[in-house]
mmCIF file of C-alpha atoms in Angstrom:
data_model
loop_
_atom_site.group_PDB
_atom_site.id
_atom_site.type_symbol
_atom_site.label_atom_id
_atom_site.label_comp_id
_atom_site.label_asym_id
_atom_site.label_seq_id
_atom_site.Cartn_x
_atom_site.Cartn_y
_atom_site.Cartn_z
ATOM 1 C CA MET A 1 0.046 -0.073 -0.002
ATOM 2 C CA THR A 2 3.066 2.301 0.763
ATOM 3 C CA GLY A 3 4.179 1.687 -2.574
ATOM 4 C CA ASN A 4 1.042 2.642 -4.348
ATOM 5 C CA ARG A 5 0.936 5.712 -2.372
ATOM 6 C CA PHE A 6 4.439 6.736 -3.092
ATOM 7 C CA GLU A 7 3.829 6.164 -6.732
ATOM 8 C CA ARG A 8 0.625 7.877 -6.868
ATOM 9 C CA GLY A 9 2.380 10.901 -5.217
ATOM 10 C CA PHE A 10 5.365 10.711 -7.509
ATOM 11 C CA GLU A 11 3.279 10.546 -10.665
ATOM 12 C CA ASN A 12 1.170 13.529 -9.392
ATOM 13 C CA THR A 13 4.537 15.645 -9.017
ATOM 14 C CA LEU A 14 5.331 14.582 -12.442
ATOM 15 C CA PHE A 15 1.809 15.631 -13.869
ATOM 16 C CA ALA A 16 2.161 19.000 -11.957
ATOM 17 C CA SER A 17 5.563 19.593 -13.552
ATOM 18 C CA ARG A 18 4.011 20.579 -16.653
ATOM 19 C CA TRP A 19 3.221 23.950 -14.899
ATOM 20 C CA LEU A 20 6.782 24.593 -15.232
ATOM 21 C CA MET A 21 6.161 25.469 -18.845
ATOM 22 C CA ALA A 22 3.571 28.278 -18.078
ATOM 23 C CA PRO A 23 6.714 30.838 -17.627
ATOM 24 C CA PHE A 24 7.958 30.026 -21.324
ATOM 25 C CA TYR A 25 4.552 30.972 -22.871
ATOM 26 C CA VAL A 26 4.371 34.118 -20.739
ATOM 27 C CA GLY A 27 7.805 34.644 -22.379
ATOM 28 C CA LEU A 28 6.227 34.172 -25.825
ATOM 29 C CA VAL A 29 3.345 36.752 -25.183
ATOM 30 C CA LEU A 30 6.332 39.338 -24.129
ATOM 31 C CA ALA A 31 8.034 38.341 -27.317
ATOM 32 C CA LEU A 32 4.871 39.118 -29.196
ATOM 33 C CA LEU A 33 4.503 42.666 -27.568
ATOM 34 C CA ALA A 34 8.064 43.249 -28.485
ATOM 35 C CA LEU A 35 7.009 42.115 -32.298
ATOM 36 C CA LEU A 36 4.043 44.739 -32.092
ATOM 37 C CA VAL A 37 6.508 47.346 -30.854
ATOM 38 C CA VAL A 38 8.855 46.807 -33.792
ATOM 39 C CA PHE A 39 5.980 46.722 -36.319
ATOM 40 C CA ALA A 40 4.442 49.836 -34.854
ATOM 41 C CA ARG A 41 8.056 51.600 -35.246
ATOM 42 C CA GLU A 42 8.405 50.365 -38.706
ATOM 43 C CA LEU A 43 4.855 51.654 -39.713
ATOM 44 C CA LEU A 44 5.331 54.677 -38.072
ATOM 45 C CA ALA A 45 9.084 55.332 -39.864
ATOM 46 C CA GLU A 46 7.427 54.629 -43.392
ATOM 47 C CA VAL A 47 4.176 56.553 -43.097
ATOM 48 C CA SER A 48 6.280 59.404 -42.353
ATOM 49 C CA GLN A 49 7.983 59.302 -45.473
ATOM 50 C CA LEU A 50 5.075 57.898 -47.616
ATOM 51 C CA GLN A 51 5.275 60.918 -50.242
ATOM 52 C CA ALA A 52 8.753 59.827 -51.006
ATOM 53 C CA LEU A 53 8.167 56.143 -51.276
ATOM 54 C CA ASP A 54 8.890 54.699 -54.646
ATOM 55 C CA GLU A 55 7.234 51.183 -55.778
ATOM 56 C CA THR A 56 10.312 49.040 -54.799
ATOM 57 C CA HIS A 57 10.745 50.622 -51.450
ATOM 58 C CA ALA A 58 6.947 50.346 -50.608
ATOM 59 C CA LEU A 59 6.683 46.791 -51.780
ATOM 60 C CA VAL A 60 9.711 45.972 -49.458
ATOM 61 C CA TRP A 61 8.021 48.009 -46.629
ATOM 62 C CA VAL A 62 4.817 45.768 -47.133
ATOM 63 C CA LEU A 63 6.684 42.683 -47.151
ATOM 64 C CA SER A 64 8.394 43.680 -43.846
ATOM 65 C CA LEU A 65 5.259 44.238 -42.323
ATOM 66 C CA ILE A 66 3.589 41.065 -43.735
ATOM 67 C CA ASN A 67 6.882 39.173 -42.216
ATOM 68 C CA LEU A 68 6.511 40.711 -38.891
ATOM 69 C CA SER A 69 2.541 39.604 -39.133
ATOM 70 C CA LEU A 70 3.663 36.047 -39.970
ATOM 71 C CA ALA A 71 6.015 35.957 -36.970
ATOM 72 C CA GLY A 72 3.456 37.393 -34.873
ATOM 73 C CA ASN A 73 0.701 34.596 -36.010
ATOM 74 C CA LEU A 74 3.403 32.002 -35.390
ATOM 75 C CA LEU A 75 4.123 33.215 -31.685
ATOM 76 C CA LEU A 76 0.698 33.091 -31.199
ATOM 77 C CA MET A 77 -0.201 29.691 -32.468
ATOM 78 C CA VAL A 78 3.108 28.383 -30.726
ATOM 79 C CA THR A 79 1.746 29.893 -27.527
ATOM 80 C CA PHE A 80 -1.957 28.789 -27.756
ATOM 81 C CA ALA A 81 -1.206 25.050 -28.841
ATOM 82 C CA GLY A 82 1.638 24.584 -26.744
ATOM 83 C CA TYR A 83 -0.026 25.543 -23.598
ATOM 84 C CA GLU A 84 -2.962 23.750 -24.459
ATOM 85 C CA ASN A 85 -1.145 20.515 -25.563
ATOM 86 C CA PHE A 86 1.459 20.571 -22.616
ATOM 87 C CA VAL A 87 -0.092 22.534 -19.904
ATOM 88 C CA SER A 88 -3.669 22.951 -19.599
ATOM 89 C CA LYS A 89 -6.946 23.343 -21.807
ATOM 90 C CA LEU A 90 -7.804 27.072 -22.383
ATOM 91 C CA GLU A 91 -11.368 27.461 -21.344
ATOM 92 C CA VAL A 92 -12.671 29.637 -24.055
ATOM 93 C CA GLU A 93 -14.994 27.158 -26.073
ATOM 94 C CA ASN A 94 -17.771 29.621 -26.255
ATOM 95 C CA HIS A 95 -15.754 32.531 -26.984
ATOM 96 C CA PRO A 96 -17.013 34.102 -30.598
ATOM 97 C CA ASP A 97 -13.703 34.815 -31.318
ATOM 98 C CA ARG A 98 -12.072 31.462 -30.437
ATOM 99 C CA PRO A 99 -9.637 30.341 -33.334
ATOM 100 C CA ALA A 100 -11.281 27.387 -35.189
ATOM 101 C CA TRP A 101 -7.919 25.628 -35.282
ATOM 102 C CA MET A 102 -7.714 25.744 -31.390
ATOM 103 C CA GLY A 103 -7.973 22.522 -29.587
ATOM 104 C CA ARG A 104 -7.163 20.666 -32.927
ATOM 105 C CA VAL A 105 -3.549 21.599 -33.346
ATOM 106 C CA ASP A 106 -1.438 18.635 -31.874
ATOM 107 C CA PHE A 107 2.434 18.282 -31.740
ATOM 108 C CA SER A 108 2.764 17.155 -35.372
ATOM 109 C CA ASN A 109 0.451 19.686 -36.634
ATOM 110 C CA MET A 110 2.234 22.348 -34.596
ATOM 111 C CA LYS A 111 5.495 21.423 -35.964
ATOM 112 C CA LEU A 112 4.420 21.522 -39.701
ATOM 113 C CA LYS A 113 2.699 25.124 -39.029
ATOM 114 C CA LEU A 114 5.906 26.231 -37.339
ATOM 115 C CA VAL A 115 7.983 24.900 -40.442
ATOM 116 C CA ALA A 116 5.355 26.463 -43.122
ATOM 117 C CA SER A 117 5.629 29.859 -41.274
ATOM 118 C CA ILE A 118 9.305 29.869 -41.252
ATOM 119 C CA ILE A 119 9.162 28.959 -44.840
ATOM 120 C CA ALA A 120 7.012 31.849 -45.627
ATOM 121 C CA ILE A 121 9.099 34.153 -43.683
ATOM 122 C CA SER A 122 12.226 33.145 -45.493
ATOM 123 C CA ALA A 123 10.426 33.539 -48.995
ATOM 124 C CA ILE A 124 9.747 36.896 -47.877
ATOM 125 C CA HIS A 125 13.158 37.502 -47.313
ATOM 126 C CA LEU A 126 14.414 36.095 -50.457
ATOM 127 C CA LEU A 127 11.648 38.178 -52.306
ATOM 128 C CA LYS A 128 12.923 41.280 -50.450
ATOM 129 C CA ALA A 129 16.473 40.370 -51.631
ATOM 130 C CA PHE A 130 15.295 39.635 -55.320
ATOM 131 C CA MET A 131 13.440 43.243 -55.133
ATOM 132 C CA SER A 132 16.839 45.121 -54.565
ATOM 133 C CA ILE A 133 18.937 42.537 -56.621
ATOM 134 C CA ASN A 134 21.048 45.378 -58.074
ATOM 135 C CA THR A 135 22.392 46.309 -54.620
ATOM 136 C CA THR A 136 22.245 42.899 -53.142
ATOM 137 C CA ASP A 137 25.382 40.692 -52.432
ATOM 138 C CA LYS A 138 25.487 37.840 -55.052
ATOM 139 C CA THR A 139 27.204 35.507 -52.426
ATOM 140 C CA ALA A 140 24.635 36.698 -49.611
ATOM 141 C CA LEU A 141 21.856 35.858 -52.144
ATOM 142 C CA ALA A 142 23.185 32.492 -52.843
ATOM 143 C CA TRP A 143 23.043 31.864 -49.336
ATOM 144 C CA GLN A 144 19.670 32.822 -48.701
ATOM 145 C CA LEU A 145 18.540 30.799 -51.754
ATOM 146 C CA ALA A 146 20.535 27.642 -50.107
ATOM 147 C CA ILE A 147 19.045 28.341 -46.523
ATOM 148 C CA HIS A 148 15.324 28.842 -48.074
ATOM 149 C CA GLY A 149 15.600 25.382 -49.994
ATOM 150 C CA THR A 150 16.980 23.635 -46.762
ATOM 151 C CA PHE A 151 13.783 24.997 -45.113
ATOM 152 C CA VAL A 152 11.717 23.585 -47.881
ATOM 153 C CA VAL A 153 13.310 20.288 -48.058
ATOM 154 C CA THR A 154 13.016 19.949 -44.276
ATOM 155 C CA GLY A 155 9.242 20.945 -44.203
ATOM 156 C CA LEU A 156 8.734 18.423 -46.951
ATOM 157 C CA LEU A 157 10.460 15.593 -44.994
ATOM 158 C CA LEU A 158 8.819 16.611 -41.445
ATOM 159 C CA ALA A 159 5.341 15.993 -43.902
ATOM 160 C CA LEU A 160 6.622 12.695 -45.121
ATOM 161 C CA MET A 161 7.547 11.612 -41.712
ATOM 162 C CA ASP A 162 4.330 12.440 -40.242
ATOM 163 C CA TRP A 163 2.433 10.713 -43.312
ATOM 164 C CA LEU A 164 4.486 7.739 -42.828
ATOM 165 C CA GLY A 165 3.813 7.729 -39.293
ATOM 166 C CA ASP A 166 0.367 8.100 -39.618
ATOM 167 C CA HIS A 167 -0.079 5.355 -42.408
ATOM 168 C CA GLY A 168 1.880 3.042 -40.208
ATOM 169 C CA ALA A 169 -0.057 3.690 -37.284
ATOM 170 C CA GLU A 170 -3.178 3.059 -39.472
ATOM 171 C CA ASN A 171 -1.836 -0.225 -40.694
ATOM 172 C CA ARG A 172 -1.245 -1.172 -37.391
ATOM 173 C CA HIS A 173 -4.708 -0.279 -36.125
ATOM 174 C CA ASN A 174 -6.237 -2.358 -38.966
ATOM 175 C CA ARG A 175 -4.290 -5.687 -38.181
#
C-alpha cells in the first residue's frame, strides 16, 4: 500500500511539473509584445515618408510588415497550441473569437505549421532580396537561396515523416 501511495504522489508531481512550462508561454507573449513594438516603429517610420516612397521601397516595406505579422501569428499559434497541448486547456470554447484551429492542433500539426511559417518568412526575405537585386551581394543571395531550399526540404521531409507515421499507425490499427 505504501508503494502505491508513493507512486501516486510521484506521478502527481510529474503531472504537476507541466506548469513549469507556463513561464515559457508568458515569455512568448512578451516576445509578441516586442514584435508589436517593432511593427509599430516600422509602420510609423515609413508612413512619415510616404510621399517619398517609390514602388520597390513600398513593396519591400509591405513585405517587412507581412513578415512581422507572420512571425506574430506564429508566436500566437505556438503559445496557444503549446499551452493547450502541454499545460492545460484554455476554457474559451464559447468565446465568439476563438480561433477554429484551437484544440485541434497537436504537436505534429504544430511542428508542420511552424516549418510552413518559417518557409513563408524565408520566402519573404528572399523576395525582398530579389526586389533589390542590384544592391544585393550575390554571395549573400546564394546563401539565402540555399537556406530557403533547406527549409523547404526540411518541411517536405517532416510532412513525409508524419504521413509515414500516420499510415504506419493506421496499418497497425487495421491488423
